[in-house]
Coordinates of C-alpha atoms and ligand atoms in Angstrom, one line a residue:
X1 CA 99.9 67.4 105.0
X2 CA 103.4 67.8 103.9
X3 CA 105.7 70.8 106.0
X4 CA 105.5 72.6 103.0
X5 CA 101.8 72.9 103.1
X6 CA 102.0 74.6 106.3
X7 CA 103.6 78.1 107.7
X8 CA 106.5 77.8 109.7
X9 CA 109.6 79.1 110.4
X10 CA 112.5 76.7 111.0
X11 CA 115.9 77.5 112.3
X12 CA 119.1 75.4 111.7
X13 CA 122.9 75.5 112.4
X14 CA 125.7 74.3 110.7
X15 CA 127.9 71.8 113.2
X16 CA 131.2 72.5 111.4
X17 CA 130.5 76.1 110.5
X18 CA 130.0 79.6 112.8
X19 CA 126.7 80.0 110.5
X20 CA 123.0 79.8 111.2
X21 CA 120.2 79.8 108.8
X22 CA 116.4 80.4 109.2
X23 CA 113.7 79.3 106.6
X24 CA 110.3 80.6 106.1
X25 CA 107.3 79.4 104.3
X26 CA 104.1 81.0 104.5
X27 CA 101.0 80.1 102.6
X28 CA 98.1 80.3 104.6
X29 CA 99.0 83.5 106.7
X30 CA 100.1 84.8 103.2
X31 CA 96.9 84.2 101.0
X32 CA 94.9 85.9 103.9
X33 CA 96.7 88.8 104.4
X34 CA 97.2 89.4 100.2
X35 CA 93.3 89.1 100.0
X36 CA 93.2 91.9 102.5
X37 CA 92.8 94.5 99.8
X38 CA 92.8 94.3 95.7
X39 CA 97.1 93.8 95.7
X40 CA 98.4 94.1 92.1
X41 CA 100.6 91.3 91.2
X42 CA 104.0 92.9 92.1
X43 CA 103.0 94.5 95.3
X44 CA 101.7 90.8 96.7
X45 CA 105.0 89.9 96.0
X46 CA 106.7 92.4 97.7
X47 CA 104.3 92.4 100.9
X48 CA 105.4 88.1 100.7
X49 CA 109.0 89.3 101.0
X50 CA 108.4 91.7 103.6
X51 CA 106.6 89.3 105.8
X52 CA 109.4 86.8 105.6
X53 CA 111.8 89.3 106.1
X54 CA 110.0 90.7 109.7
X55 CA 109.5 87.2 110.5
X56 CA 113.0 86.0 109.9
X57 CA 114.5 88.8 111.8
X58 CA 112.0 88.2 114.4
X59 CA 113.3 84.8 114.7
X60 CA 117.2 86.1 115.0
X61 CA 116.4 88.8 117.8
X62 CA 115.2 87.5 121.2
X63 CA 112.8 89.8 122.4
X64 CA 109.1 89.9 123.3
X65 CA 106.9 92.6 121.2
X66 CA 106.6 93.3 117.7
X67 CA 109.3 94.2 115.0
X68 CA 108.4 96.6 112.0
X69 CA 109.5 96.4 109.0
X70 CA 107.8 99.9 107.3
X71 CA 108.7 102.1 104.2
X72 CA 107.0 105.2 103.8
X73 CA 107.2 106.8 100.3
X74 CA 106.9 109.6 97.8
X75 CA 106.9 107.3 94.6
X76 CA 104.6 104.4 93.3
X77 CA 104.8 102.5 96.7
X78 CA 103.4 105.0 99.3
X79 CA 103.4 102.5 102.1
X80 CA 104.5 99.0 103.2
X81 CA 104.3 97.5 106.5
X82 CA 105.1 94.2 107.9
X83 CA 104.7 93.2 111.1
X84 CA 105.8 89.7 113.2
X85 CA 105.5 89.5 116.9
X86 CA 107.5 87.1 119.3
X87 CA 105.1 84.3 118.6
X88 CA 104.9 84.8 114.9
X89 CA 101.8 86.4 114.6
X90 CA 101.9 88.6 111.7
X91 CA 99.8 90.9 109.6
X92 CA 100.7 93.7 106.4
X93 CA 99.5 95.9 104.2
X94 CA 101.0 98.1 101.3
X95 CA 99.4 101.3 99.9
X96 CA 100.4 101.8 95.9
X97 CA 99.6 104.7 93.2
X98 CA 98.6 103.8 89.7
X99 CA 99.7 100.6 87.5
X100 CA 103.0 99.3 89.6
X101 CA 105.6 96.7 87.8
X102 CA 107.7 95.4 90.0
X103 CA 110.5 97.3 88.9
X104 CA 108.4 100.4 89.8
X105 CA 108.1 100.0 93.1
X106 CA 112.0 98.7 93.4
X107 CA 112.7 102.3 92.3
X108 CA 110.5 103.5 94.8
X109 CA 112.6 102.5 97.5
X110 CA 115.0 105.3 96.5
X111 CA 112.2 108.1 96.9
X112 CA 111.4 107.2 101.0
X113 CA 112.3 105.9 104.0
X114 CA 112.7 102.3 105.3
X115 CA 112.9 101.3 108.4
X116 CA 113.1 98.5 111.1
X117 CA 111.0 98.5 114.6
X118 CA 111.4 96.7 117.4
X119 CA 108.8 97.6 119.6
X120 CA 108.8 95.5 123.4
X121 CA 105.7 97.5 124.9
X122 CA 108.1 97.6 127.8
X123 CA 107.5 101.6 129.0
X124 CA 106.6 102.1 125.5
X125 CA 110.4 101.7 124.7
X126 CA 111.0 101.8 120.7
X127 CA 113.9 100.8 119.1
X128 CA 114.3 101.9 115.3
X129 CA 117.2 101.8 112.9
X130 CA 116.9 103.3 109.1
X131 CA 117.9 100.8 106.5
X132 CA 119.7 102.6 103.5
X133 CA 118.6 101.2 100.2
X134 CA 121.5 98.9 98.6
X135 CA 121.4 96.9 95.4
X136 CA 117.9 96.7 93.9
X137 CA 116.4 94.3 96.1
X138 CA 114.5 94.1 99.8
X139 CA 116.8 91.2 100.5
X140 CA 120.1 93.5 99.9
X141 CA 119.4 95.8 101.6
X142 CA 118.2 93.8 104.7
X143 CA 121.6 92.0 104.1
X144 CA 123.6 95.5 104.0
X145 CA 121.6 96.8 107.5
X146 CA 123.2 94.2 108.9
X147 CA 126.8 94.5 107.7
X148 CA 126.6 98.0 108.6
X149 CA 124.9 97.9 112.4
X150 CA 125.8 94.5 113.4
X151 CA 128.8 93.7 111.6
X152 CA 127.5 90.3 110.9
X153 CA 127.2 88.7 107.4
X154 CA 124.1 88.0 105.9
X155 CA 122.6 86.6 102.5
X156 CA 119.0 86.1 102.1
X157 CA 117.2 84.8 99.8
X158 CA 113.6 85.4 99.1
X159 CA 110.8 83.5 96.6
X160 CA 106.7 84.7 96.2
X161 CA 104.2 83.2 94.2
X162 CA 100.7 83.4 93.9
X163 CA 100.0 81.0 96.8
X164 CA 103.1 81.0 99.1
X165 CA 105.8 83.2 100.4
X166 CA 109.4 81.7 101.3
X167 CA 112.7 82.9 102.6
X168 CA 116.2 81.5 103.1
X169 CA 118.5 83.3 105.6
X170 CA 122.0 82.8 107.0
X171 CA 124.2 84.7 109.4
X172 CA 127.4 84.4 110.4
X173 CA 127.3 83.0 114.0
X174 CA 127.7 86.8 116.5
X175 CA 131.6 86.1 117.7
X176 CA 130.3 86.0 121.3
X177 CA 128.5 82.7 120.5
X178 CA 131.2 81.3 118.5
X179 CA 132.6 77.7 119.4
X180 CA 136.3 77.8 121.2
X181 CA 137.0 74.8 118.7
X182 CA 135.9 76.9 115.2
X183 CA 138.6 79.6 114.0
X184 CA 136.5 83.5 113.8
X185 CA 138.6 83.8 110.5
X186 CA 137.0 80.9 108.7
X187 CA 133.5 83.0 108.6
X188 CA 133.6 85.1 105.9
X189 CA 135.1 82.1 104.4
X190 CA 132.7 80.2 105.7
X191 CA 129.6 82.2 104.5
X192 CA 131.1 82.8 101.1
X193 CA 130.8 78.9 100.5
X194 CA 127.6 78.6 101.9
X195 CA 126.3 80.8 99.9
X196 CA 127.8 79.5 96.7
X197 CA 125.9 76.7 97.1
X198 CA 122.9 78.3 98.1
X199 CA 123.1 80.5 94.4
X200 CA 123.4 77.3 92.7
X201 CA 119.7 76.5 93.3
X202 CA 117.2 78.4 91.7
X203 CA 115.0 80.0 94.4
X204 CA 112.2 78.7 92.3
X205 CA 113.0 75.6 93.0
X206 CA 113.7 75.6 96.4
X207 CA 109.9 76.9 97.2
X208 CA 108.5 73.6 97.1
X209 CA 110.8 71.3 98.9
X210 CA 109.8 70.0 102.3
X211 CA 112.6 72.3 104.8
X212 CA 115.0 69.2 105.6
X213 CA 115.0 67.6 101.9
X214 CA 116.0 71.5 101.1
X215 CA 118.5 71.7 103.5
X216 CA 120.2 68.4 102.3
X217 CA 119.9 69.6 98.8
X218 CA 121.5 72.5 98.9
X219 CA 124.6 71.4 101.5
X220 CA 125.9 68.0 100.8
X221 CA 128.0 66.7 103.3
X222 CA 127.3 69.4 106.0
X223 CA 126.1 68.2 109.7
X224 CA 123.1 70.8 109.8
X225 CA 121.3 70.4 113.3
X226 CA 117.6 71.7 112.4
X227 CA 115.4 73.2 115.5
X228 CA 111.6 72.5 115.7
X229 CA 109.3 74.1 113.0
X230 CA 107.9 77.7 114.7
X231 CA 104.1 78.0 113.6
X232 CA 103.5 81.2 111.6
X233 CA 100.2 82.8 111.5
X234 CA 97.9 85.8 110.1
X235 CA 96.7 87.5 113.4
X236 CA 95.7 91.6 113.5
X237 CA 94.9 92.4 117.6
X238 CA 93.4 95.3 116.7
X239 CA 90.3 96.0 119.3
X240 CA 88.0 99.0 119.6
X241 CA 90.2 100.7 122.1
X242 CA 93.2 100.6 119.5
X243 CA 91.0 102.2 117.2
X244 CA 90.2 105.5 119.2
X245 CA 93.3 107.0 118.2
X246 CA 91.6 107.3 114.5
X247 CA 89.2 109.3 115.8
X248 CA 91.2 111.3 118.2
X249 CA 93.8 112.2 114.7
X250 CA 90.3 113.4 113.3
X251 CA 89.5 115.8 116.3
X252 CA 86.7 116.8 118.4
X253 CA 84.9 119.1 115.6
X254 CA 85.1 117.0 113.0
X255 CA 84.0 114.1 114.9
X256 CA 80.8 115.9 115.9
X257 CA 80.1 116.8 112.6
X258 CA 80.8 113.6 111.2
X259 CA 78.0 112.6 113.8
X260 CA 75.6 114.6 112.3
X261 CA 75.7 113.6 109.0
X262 CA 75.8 109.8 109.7
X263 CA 74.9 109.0 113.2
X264 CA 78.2 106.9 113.7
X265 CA 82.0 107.0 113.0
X266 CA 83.3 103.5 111.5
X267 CA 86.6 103.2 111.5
X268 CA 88.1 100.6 109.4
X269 CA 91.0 98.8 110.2
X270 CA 93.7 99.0 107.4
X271 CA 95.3 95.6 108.2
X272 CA 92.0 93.0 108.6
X273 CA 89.4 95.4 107.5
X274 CA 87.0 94.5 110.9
X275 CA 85.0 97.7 111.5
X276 CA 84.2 99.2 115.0
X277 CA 81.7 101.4 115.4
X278 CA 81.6 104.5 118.0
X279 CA 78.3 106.6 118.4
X280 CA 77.8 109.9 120.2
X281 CA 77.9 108.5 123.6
X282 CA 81.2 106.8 122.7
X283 CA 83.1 109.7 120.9
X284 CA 82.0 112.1 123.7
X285 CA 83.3 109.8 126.2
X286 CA 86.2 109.9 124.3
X287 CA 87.4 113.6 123.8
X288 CA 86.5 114.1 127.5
X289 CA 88.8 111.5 128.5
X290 CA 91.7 110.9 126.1
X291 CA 93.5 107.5 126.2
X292 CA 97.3 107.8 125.3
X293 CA 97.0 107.8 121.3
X294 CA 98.2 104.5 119.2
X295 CA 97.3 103.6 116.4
X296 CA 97.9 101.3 113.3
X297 CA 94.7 102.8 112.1
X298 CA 92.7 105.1 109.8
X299 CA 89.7 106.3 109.2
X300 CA 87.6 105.5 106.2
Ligands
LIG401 ZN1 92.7 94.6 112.4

């Protein structure tokens, strides 16, 4: 199996440069989580940036949790969620209206909110910054949230097909971790040539290349130290306990009389679709004693 057959993230550094790249390709995480729900065209393609995108941030942040990356809407695209934890587990869904092009749900980025979430679990801290739509891509604006908040440049570069989902990142190196021996002024000078030769490729073609032949390809010349591969994979930790909260939204009356009619409540889970099933014993249990409501769940 070739490292382009697998999911993985990879992180490298350029020797003679203060910049640092991730790439991402995901095929089998990808595939699962698209087949999650009937996905037209454009909005698997979307979710496969998204994914790449939490999953390369992931990667650049050290923290232990999970980091969000969620737009909630008005237009075509209603939802989209995109989730990576510290060890690359990730999940996603999107929730559409009608016939979407691509271009439709591009413009629906103007009509909502998007957002990034970095939640540690740590005294249920949150962390959450709003990422102001810029250019007409994903990528661009990812690339402008970081301009703006961190100060650091960024280009990414982001490729989904039918089967696999990749992503090209790099950063200029935060000055704090900047070599003694490499001048801070050569970064934007730096990242501005990188990048040139990054444009040169077609993303296209850059999808199927095995991560060091890539890497080669597209910087002649350069000493680029690359990391060991991360393993990315599809995992939802949803449990039967994260799926009270559904039911707790619902409320105690409607609950009962949901009881009535069918004996049990089954919640779905919007991510995997695994079902959990509560009966009356359960959901009275439940409304006497409340657990602290999640959830990343719904009722169906
Ligand atoms: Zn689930």
């Amino acid at each position: 199996m070739s490292t382009n057959d697998q999911d993985i993230i990879q992180r490298f550094i350029f020797d003679k440069q203060p910049v640092r790249g991730e790439v991402i390709h995901l095929q089998h995480s990808f595939q699962t989580i698209v087949k999650q729900h009937a996905y037209p065209p454009a909005v698997c393609k979307l979710l496969g940036e998204a994914l790449c995108i939490a999953a390369l941030l992931s990667s650049t942040l050290k923290f232990e949790g999970r980091l969000m990356v969620q737009f909630r809407g008005e237009g075509k695209l209603k939802l989209l969620l995109a989730q990576c934890d510290h060890q690359f587990h990730i999940r996603g869904l999107a929730k559409w209206e009608g016939d979407a092009s691509y271009d439709d749900l591009m413009r629906s980025f103007t009509e909502g909110i998007l957002v990034i979430m970095l939640d540690t679990g740590i005294h249920k801290s949150r962390y959450q910054g709003i990422v102001n739509w810029q250019g007409y891509s994903l990528a661009e604006s990812i690339e402008g949230y970081f301009k703006d908040s961190e100060q650091l440049m960024t280009k990414i570069w982001l490729q989904v097909n039918e089967t696999s989902a990749f992503g090209l990142m790099l950063q200029a190196v935060p000055p704090t971790q900047q070599r003694q021996d490499l001048e801070t002024c050569t970064v934007d000078q730096s990242m501005q040539a990188l990048a040139g030769m990054t444009a040169k490729s077609r993303p296209e073609a850059m999808v199927d290349l095995e991560i060091q032949k890539l890497l080669h390809t597209l910087y002649p010349g350069e000493d680029i130290r690359i990391f060991s591969p991360k393993h990315v994979t599809f995992h939802c930790p949803c449990t039967q306990k994260s799926s009270e909260g559904a039911i707790l939204v619902l409320g105690q009356k409607e609950a009962e009389e949901e009881l009535k009619n069918h004996r049990v409540i089954v919640v779905t889970c919007d991510f995997c679709n695994k079902q959990y099933t509560f009966d009356a014993v359960d959901i009275a249990k439940l409304f006497h004693h409340p657990p602290v409501p999640p959830s990343d769940i719904s009722l169906h």
